[in-house]
Coordinates of C-alpha atoms in Angstrom, one line a residue:
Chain A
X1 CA -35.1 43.6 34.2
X2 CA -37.4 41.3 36.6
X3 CA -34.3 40.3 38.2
X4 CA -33.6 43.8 39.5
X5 CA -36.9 44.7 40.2
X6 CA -36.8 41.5 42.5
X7 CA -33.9 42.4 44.1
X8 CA -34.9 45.9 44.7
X9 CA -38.1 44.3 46.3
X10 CA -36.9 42.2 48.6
X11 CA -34.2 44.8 50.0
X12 CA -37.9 46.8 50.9
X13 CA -38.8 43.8 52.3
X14 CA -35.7 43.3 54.3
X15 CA -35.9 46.7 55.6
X16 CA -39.3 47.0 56.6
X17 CA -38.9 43.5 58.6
X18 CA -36.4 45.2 60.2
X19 CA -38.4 48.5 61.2
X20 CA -41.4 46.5 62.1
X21 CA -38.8 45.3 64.9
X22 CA -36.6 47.7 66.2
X23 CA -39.2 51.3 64.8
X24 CA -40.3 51.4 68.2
X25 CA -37.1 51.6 70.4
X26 CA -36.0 53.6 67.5
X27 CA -39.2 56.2 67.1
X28 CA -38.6 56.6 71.0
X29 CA -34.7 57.8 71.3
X30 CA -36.2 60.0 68.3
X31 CA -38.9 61.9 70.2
X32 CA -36.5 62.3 73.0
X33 CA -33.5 63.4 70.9
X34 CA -36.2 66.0 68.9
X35 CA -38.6 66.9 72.2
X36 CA -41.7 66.3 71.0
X37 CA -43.8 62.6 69.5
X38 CA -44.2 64.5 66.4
X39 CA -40.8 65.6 65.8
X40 CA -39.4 62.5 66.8
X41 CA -41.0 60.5 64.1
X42 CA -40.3 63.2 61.3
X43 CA -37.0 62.8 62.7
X44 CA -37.4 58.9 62.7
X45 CA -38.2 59.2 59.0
X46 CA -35.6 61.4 57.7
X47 CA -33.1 58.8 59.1
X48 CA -35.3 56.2 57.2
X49 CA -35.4 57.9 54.1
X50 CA -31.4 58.1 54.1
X51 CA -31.2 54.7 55.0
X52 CA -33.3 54.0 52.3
X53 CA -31.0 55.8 49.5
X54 CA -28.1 53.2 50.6
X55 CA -30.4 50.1 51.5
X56 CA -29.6 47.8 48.5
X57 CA -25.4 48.7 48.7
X58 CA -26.0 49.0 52.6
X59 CA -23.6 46.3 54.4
X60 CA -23.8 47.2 58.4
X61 CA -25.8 47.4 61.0
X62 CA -29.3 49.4 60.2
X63 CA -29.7 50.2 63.7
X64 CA -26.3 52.0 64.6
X65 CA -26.9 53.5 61.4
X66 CA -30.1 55.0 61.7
X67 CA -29.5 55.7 65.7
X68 CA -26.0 57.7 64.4
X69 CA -28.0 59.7 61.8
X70 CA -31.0 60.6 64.7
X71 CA -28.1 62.0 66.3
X72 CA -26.6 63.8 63.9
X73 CA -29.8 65.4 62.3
X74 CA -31.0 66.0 66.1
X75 CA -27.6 68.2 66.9
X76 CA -27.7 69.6 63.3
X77 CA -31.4 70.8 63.3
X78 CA -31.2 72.5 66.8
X79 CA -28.1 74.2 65.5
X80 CA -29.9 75.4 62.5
X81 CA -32.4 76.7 64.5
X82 CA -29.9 78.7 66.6
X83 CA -28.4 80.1 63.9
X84 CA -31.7 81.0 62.1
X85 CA -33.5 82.0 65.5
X86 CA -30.7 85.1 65.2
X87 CA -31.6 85.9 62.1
X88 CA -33.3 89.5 61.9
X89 CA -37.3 89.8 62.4
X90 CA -37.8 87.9 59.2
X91 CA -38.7 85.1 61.9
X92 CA -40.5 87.5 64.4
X93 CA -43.9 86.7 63.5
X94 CA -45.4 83.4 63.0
X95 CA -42.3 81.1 62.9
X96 CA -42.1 79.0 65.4
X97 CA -38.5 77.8 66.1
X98 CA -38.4 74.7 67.9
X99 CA -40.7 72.0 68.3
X100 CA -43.4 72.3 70.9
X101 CA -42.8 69.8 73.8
X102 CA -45.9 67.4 74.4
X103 CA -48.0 68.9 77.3
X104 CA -46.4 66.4 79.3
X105 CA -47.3 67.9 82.2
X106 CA -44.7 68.0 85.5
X107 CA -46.3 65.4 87.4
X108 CA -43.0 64.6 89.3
X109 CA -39.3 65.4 88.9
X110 CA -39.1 62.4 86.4
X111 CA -41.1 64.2 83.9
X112 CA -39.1 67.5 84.8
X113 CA -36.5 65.7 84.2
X114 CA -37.4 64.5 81.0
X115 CA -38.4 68.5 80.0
X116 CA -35.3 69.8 80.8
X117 CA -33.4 67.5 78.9
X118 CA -35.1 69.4 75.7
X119 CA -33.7 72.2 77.1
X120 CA -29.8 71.2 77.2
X121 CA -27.4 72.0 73.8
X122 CA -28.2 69.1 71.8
X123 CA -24.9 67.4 72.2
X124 CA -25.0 67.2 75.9
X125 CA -29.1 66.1 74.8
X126 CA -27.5 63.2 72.8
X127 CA -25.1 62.7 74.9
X128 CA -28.0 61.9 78.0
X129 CA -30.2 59.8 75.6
X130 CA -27.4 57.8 74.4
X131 CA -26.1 57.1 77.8
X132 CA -29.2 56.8 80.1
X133 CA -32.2 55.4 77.1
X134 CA -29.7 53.6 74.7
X135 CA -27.3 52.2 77.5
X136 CA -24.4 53.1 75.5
X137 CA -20.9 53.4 76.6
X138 CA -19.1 56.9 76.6
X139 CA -17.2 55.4 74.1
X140 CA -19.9 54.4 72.2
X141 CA -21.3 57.2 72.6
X142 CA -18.7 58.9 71.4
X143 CA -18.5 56.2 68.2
X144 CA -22.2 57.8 67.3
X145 CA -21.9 61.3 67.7
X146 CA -18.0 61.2 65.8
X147 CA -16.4 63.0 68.4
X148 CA -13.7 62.4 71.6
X149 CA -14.9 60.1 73.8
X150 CA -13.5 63.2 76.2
X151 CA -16.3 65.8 74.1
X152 CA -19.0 63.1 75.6
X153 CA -18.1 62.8 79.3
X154 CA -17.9 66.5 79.7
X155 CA -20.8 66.9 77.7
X156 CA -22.6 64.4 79.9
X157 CA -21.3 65.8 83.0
X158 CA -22.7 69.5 82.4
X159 CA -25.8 67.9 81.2
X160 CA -26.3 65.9 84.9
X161 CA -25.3 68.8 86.8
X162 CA -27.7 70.7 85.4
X163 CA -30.4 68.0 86.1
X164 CA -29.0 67.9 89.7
X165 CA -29.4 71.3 90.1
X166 CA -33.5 70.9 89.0
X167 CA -33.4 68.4 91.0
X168 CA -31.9 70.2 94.3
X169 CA -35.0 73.1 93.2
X170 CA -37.8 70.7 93.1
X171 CA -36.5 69.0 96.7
X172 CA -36.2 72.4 97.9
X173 CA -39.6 73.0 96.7
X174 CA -40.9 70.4 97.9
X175 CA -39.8 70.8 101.5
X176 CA -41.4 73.9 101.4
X177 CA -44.7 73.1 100.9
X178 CA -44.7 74.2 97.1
X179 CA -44.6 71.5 94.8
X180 CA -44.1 72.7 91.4
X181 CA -45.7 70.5 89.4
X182 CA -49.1 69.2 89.7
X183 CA -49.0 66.2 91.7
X184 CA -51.7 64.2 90.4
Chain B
X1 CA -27.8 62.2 94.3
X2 CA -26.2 61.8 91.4
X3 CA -26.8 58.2 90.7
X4 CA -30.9 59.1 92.2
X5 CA -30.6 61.7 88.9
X6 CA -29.9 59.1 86.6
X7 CA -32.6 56.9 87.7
X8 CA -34.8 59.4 87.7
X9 CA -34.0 60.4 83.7
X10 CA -33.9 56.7 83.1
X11 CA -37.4 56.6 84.9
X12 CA -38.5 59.6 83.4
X13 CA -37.6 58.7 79.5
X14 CA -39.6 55.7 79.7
X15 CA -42.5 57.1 81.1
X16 CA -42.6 59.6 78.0
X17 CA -41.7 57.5 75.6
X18 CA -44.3 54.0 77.0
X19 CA -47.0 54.6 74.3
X20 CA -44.7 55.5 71.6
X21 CA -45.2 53.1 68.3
X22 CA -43.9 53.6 65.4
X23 CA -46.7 53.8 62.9
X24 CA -47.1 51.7 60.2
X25 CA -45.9 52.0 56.6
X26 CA -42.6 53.9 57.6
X27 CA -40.4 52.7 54.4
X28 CA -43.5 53.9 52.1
X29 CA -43.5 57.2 53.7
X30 CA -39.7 57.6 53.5
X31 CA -40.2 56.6 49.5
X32 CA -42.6 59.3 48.8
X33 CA -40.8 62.5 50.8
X34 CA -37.2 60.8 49.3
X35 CA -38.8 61.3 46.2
X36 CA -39.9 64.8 47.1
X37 CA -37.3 66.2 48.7
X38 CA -35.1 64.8 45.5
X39 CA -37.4 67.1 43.3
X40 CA -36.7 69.4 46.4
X41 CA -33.0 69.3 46.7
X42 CA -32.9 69.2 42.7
X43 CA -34.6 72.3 42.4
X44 CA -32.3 74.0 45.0
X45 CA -29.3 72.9 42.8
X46 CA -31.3 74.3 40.3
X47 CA -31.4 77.5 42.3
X48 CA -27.8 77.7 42.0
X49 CA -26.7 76.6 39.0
X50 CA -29.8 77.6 37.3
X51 CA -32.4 79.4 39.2
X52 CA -34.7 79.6 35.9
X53 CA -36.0 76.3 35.9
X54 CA -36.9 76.7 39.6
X55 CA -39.0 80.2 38.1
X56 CA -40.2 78.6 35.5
X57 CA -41.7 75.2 37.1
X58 CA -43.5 77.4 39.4
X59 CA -44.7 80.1 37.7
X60 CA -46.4 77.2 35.6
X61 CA -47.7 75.3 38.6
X62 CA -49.3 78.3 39.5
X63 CA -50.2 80.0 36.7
X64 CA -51.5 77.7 34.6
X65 CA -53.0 75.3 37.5
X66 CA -52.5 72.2 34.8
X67 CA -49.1 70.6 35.8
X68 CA -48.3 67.6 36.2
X69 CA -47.7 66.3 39.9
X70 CA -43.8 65.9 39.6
X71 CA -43.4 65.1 43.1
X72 CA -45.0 61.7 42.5
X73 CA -42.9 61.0 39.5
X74 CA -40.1 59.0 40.5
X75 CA -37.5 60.2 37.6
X76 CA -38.8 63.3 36.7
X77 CA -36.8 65.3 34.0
X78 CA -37.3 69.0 33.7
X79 CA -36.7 70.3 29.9
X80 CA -35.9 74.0 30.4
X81 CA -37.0 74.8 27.1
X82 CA -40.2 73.6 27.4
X83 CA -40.7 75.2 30.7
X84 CA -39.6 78.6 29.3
X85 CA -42.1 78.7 26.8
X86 CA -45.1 77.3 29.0
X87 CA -44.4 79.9 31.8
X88 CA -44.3 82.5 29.0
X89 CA -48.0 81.7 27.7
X90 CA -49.0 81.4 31.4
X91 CA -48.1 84.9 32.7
X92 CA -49.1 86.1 29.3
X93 CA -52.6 85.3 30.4
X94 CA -52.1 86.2 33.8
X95 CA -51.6 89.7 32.5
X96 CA -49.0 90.6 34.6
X97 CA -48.4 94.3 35.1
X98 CA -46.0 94.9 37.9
X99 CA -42.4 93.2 38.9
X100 CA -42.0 91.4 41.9
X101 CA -38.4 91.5 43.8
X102 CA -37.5 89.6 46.2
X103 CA -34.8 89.8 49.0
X104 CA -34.6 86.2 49.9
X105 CA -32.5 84.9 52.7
X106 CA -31.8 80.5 52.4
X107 CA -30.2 79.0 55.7
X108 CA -29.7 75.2 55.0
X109 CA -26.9 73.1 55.0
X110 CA -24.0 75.3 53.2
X111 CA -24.9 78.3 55.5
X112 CA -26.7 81.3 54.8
X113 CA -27.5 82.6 51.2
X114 CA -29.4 85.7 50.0
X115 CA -30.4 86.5 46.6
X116 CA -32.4 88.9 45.1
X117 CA -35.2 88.1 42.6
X118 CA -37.1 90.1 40.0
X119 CA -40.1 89.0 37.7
X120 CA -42.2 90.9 35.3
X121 CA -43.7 89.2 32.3
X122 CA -41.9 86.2 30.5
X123 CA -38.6 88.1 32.2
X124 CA -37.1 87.4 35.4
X125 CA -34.0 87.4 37.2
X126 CA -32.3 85.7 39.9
X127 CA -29.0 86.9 41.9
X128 CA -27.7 84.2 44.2
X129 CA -25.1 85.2 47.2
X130 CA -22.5 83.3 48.8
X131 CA -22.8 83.1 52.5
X132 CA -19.6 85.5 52.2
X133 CA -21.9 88.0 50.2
X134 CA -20.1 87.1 46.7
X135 CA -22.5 86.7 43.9
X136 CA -22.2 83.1 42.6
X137 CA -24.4 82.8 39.9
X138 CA -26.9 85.6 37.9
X139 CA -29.4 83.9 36.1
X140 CA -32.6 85.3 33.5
X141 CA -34.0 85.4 30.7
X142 CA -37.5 85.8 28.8
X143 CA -39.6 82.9 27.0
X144 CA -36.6 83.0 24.1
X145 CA -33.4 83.7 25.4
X146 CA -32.0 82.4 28.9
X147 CA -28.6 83.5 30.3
X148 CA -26.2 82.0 32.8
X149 CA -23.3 84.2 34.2
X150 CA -21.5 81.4 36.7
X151 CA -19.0 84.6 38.9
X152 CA -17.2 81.3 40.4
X153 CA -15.6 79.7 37.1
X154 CA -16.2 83.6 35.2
X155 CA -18.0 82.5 32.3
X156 CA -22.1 83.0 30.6
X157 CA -23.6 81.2 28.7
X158 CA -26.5 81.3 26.2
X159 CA -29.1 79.5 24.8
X160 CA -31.2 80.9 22.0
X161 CA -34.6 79.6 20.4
X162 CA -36.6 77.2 22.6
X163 CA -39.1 74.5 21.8
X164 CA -42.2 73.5 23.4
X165 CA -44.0 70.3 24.5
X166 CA -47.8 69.8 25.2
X167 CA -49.2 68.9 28.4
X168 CA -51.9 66.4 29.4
X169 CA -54.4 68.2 31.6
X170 CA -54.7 67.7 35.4
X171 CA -57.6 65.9 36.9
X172 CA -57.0 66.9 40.2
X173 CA -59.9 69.1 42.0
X174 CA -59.3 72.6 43.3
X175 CA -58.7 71.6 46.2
X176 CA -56.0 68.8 45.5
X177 CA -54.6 70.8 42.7
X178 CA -54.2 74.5 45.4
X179 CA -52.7 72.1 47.6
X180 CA -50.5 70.9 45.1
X181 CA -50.1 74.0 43.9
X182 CA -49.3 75.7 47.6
X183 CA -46.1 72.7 48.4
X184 CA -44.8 73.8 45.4
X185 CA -44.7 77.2 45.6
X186 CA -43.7 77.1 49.6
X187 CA -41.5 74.4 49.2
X188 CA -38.1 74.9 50.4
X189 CA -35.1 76.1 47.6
X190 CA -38.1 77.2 45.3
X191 CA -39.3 80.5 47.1
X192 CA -37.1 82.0 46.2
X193 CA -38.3 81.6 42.9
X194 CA -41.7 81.1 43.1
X195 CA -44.8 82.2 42.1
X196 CA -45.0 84.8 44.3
X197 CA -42.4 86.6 42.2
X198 CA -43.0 85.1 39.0
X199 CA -46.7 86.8 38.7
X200 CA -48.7 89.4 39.6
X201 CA -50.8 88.1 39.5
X202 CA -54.4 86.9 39.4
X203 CA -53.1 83.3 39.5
X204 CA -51.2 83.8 43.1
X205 CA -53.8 85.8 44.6
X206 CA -56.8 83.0 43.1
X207 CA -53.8 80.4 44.4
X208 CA -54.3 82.1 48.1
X209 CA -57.5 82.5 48.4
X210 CA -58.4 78.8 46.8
X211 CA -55.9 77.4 49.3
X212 CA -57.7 79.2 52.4
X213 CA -61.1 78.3 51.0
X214 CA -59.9 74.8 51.6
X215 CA -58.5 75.0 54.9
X216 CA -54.9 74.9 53.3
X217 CA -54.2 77.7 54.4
X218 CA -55.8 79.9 57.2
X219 CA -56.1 83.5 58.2
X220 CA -54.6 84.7 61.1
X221 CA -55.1 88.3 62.1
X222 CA -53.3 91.2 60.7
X223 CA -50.1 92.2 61.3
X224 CA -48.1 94.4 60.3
X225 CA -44.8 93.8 58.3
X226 CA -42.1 96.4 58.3
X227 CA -44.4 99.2 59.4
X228 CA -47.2 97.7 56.3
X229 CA -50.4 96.2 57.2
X230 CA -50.8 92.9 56.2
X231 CA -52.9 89.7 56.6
X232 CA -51.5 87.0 57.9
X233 CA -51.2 83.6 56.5
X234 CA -50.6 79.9 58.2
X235 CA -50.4 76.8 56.8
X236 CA -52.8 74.2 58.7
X237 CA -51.0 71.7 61.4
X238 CA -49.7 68.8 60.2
X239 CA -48.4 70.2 56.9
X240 CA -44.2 69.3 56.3
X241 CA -43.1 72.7 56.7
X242 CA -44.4 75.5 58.1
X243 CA -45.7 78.0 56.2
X244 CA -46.4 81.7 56.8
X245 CA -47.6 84.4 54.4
X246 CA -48.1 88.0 55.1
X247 CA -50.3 89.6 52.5
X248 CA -51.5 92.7 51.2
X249 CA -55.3 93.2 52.7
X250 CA -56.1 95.1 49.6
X251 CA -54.8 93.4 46.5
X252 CA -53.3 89.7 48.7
X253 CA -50.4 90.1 47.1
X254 CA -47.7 88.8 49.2
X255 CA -45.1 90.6 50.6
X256 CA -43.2 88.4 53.3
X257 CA -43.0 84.6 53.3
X258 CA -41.2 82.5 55.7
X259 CA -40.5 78.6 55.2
X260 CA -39.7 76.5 58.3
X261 CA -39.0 72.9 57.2
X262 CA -40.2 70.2 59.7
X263 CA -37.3 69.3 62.3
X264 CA -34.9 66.8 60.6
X265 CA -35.5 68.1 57.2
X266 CA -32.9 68.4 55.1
X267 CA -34.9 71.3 53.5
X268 CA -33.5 75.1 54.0
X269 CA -35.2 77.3 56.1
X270 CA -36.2 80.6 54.0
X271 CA -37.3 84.0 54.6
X272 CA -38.3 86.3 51.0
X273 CA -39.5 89.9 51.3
X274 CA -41.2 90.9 48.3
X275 CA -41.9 94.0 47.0
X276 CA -43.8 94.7 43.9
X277 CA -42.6 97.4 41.8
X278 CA -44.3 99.5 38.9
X279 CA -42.5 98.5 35.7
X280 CA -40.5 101.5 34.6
X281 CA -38.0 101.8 32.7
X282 CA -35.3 101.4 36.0
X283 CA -37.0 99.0 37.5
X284 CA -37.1 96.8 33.8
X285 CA -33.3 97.1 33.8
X286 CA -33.2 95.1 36.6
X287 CA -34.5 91.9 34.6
X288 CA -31.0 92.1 32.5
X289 CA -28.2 89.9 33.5
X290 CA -25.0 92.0 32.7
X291 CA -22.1 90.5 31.2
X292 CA -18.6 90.9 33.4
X293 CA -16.0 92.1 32.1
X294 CA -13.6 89.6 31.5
X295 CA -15.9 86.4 31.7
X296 CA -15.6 84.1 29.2
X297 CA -18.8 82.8 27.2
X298 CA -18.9 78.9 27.1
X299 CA -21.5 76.4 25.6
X300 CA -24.9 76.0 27.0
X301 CA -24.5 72.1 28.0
X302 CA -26.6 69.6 28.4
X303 CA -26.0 69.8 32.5
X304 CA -27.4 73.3 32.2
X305 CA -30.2 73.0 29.9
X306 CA -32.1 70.1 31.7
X307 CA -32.0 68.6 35.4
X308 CA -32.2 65.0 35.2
X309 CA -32.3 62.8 38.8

């Protein structure tokens, strides 16, 4: 069957040419949908390796695709955690239940920033990386995550307050003298 | 200040992410873990609808340290038969003398599931649980006989009288083969299942101590589990789930191990207690798969006697 294993080949191809232009942008809304580089490309590959099981019947666009399912496995695995961070001491010892953040270290209120996003529920996360790293619409937002494009603006909402209110601290801070991060 | 917060995110995302690249050989990658987590995800379906082939691949991985490296077989097929009898020569000559159980608690897609495992010899047991605490399926058997009861549709099955294959050897080193050996007997829908219950054993404790030996594994203080001493286990950074084992000092037996699957795995996260139990009479009974009243026997199909991809 030479004339499958061609077309399987060339669907690889097609993929990969693909990846080898848009893996970065897409590696990056992955590490800041997961919080960490490392998770960020495990999640970056997971979403591959779906895309993958549909490439040769896949007919639309890879990116939207693969940037949905980021989405989706982001909101999915921090919920997973929840639920199995409650579980009894099982987990006590030894299991550690979310990804370490890089030692980014707090240079400025960008990088807090950028920290305390980790922090949110990982719909008003998405929600923040969708609208302020992808440049996406709340509708479009909404289109990626499958819910009301209501669900996203309120989601987005609490999500900025809170960054407004880190970002009230670390003026307050600041005019104090304190400066909590290292200013380097 | 609103509008300064946004900036400052947008600012603040592309300073993290600047030196991000996408390595390499990403499509590759996602071949080989689709592959495994297909083995993976198989072996959980296996779990449920028959937890002895789960049992029986990994008492063989382990016991024997000669299986074949499925996870880079593309269209693997698993012949329960032939596993039945292999895992039955293997613990044979592990000599097992005690039964493991296991309290095993799954939390994956579906929600959470619990079963209870037992393993002593070429017998074993598994009990799976419905998130709602209903039993779904009861599955065991011995190197001759393996038995079915499915409490969703009420009806057992089975299947009598097993043949055997032969196996090439493995040319992997110890090192290659422990690790090999370790993914599959931590890997995620098969702890349940694994080794750790299926033998005493000589071959898990040689398993443990070969994987440490080769930095697969590495000590990390003791611990105590549920008011027990224990050593404590971790898998080394980098591996695709995180791995902890808490083991007896004494004999390294285990007796707790938790799976974490990397973030964005598909893979369940899983917890087993296991406790290993002299092999009296009342604790034997506990390999036997009753019968409900009231379920109805069916045919041992061919969905049910091998998993094919």
């Amino acid at each position: 069957m030479a004339g499958d294993r061609s077309t399987a080949d060339r669907s690889t191809a097609e993929l990969e040419r693909f990846l080898a232009e848009r893996a970065d942008h897409l590696l990056r809304t992955a590490a800041l949908l997961a919080g960490s580089r490392e998770a960020g490309q495990d999640l970056l590959q997971t979403a591959i390796e779906r895309l993958l099981r549909r490439w040769r019947r896949f007919d639309g666009d890879p990116e939207g695709y693969l940037r949905r399912t980021l989405c989706n496995l982001a909101i999915d695995g921090s919920r997973r955690a929840d639920r199995w961070r409650s579980k009894e001491g099982l987990l006590q010892a030894g299991l550690r239940q979310t990804p370490a953040p890089d030692a980014a270290s707090d240079v400025d209120l960008r990088d807090a920033l950028v920290r305390l996003l980790w922090k949110l529920p990982p719909r008003q996360r998405a929600v923040l990386v969708l609208r302020y790293w992808e440049q996406l619409t709340d509708a479009e937002a909404a289109e990626v995550l499958g819910c009301p494009e209501g669900t996203v603006k309120s989601a987005g909402s609490r999500g900025l307050a809170r960054m407004r209110e880190l970002a009230d601290d670390w003026n307050d801070t600041a005019a104090a003298g304190g400066g909590w991060g290292k200013q380097s | 200040m609103n509008t300064d917060v946004e900036d400052l995110l947008r600012q603040g995302m592309l300073r993290y992410t600047a030196e991000l690249r996408a390595p390499a050989g990403m499509v590759r990658v996602a071949e080989r873990r689709r592959r495994r987590r297909r083995l993976a995800q198989q072996s959980v379906t296996a779990m449920a609808a028959l937890a002895a082939c789960a049992l029986v691949v990994l008492a063989v991985a382990t016991s024997s340290g000669a299986h074949r490296d499925v996870t880079e077989k593309p269209t693997p097929t698993i012949d329960t038969a032939y596993l039945i009898k292999r895992v039955a020569s293997a613990l044979s000559a592990a000599g097992s003398v005690e039964i493991a159980q296991l309290t095993v608690i799954s939390d994956g897609h579906d929600g959470t599931t619990t079963a209870s495992e037992w393993s002593y010899g070429d017998q074993w047991r598994s009990l799976v649980y419905a998130p709602s605490g209903q039993p779904i399926f009861d599955a065991g058997g011995t190197s001759s006989t393996y038995t079915l009861v499915n409490y969703s549709a009420r009806t057992w099955a089975r299947q009598r009288g097993v043949a055997g294959q032969t196996e090439p050897p493995s040319p992997r080193s110890g090192c290659e083969q422990a690790s090999a050996d370790l993914s599959l007997l931590l890997r995620p829908g098969l702890l349940s299942t694994g080794p750790a219950a299926s033998s005493l054993s000589a071959s898990v404790v040689k398993l443990l101590r070969t994987a440490i030996s080769c930095g697969t594994l590495t000590e990390a203080g003791q611990q105590h589990v549920d008011g027990i001493a224990a050593t404590k286990l971790t898998s080394s950074r980098g591996s695709l789930i995180s791995e902890t084992i808490w083991v007896s000092p004494t004999t390294y037996l285990p007796i707790r191990v938790v799976i974490r699957p990397a973030p964005g795995s598909p893979a369940a996260a899983q917890a087993a207690d296991i406790t290993w139990l002299k092999p009296s009479a009342q604790n034997r009974a506990a390999l036997t798969v009753p019968i409900p009243a009231g379920f109805r026997q069916v045919p041992f199909g061919p969905n049910v006697r091998t998993i094919t991809p």
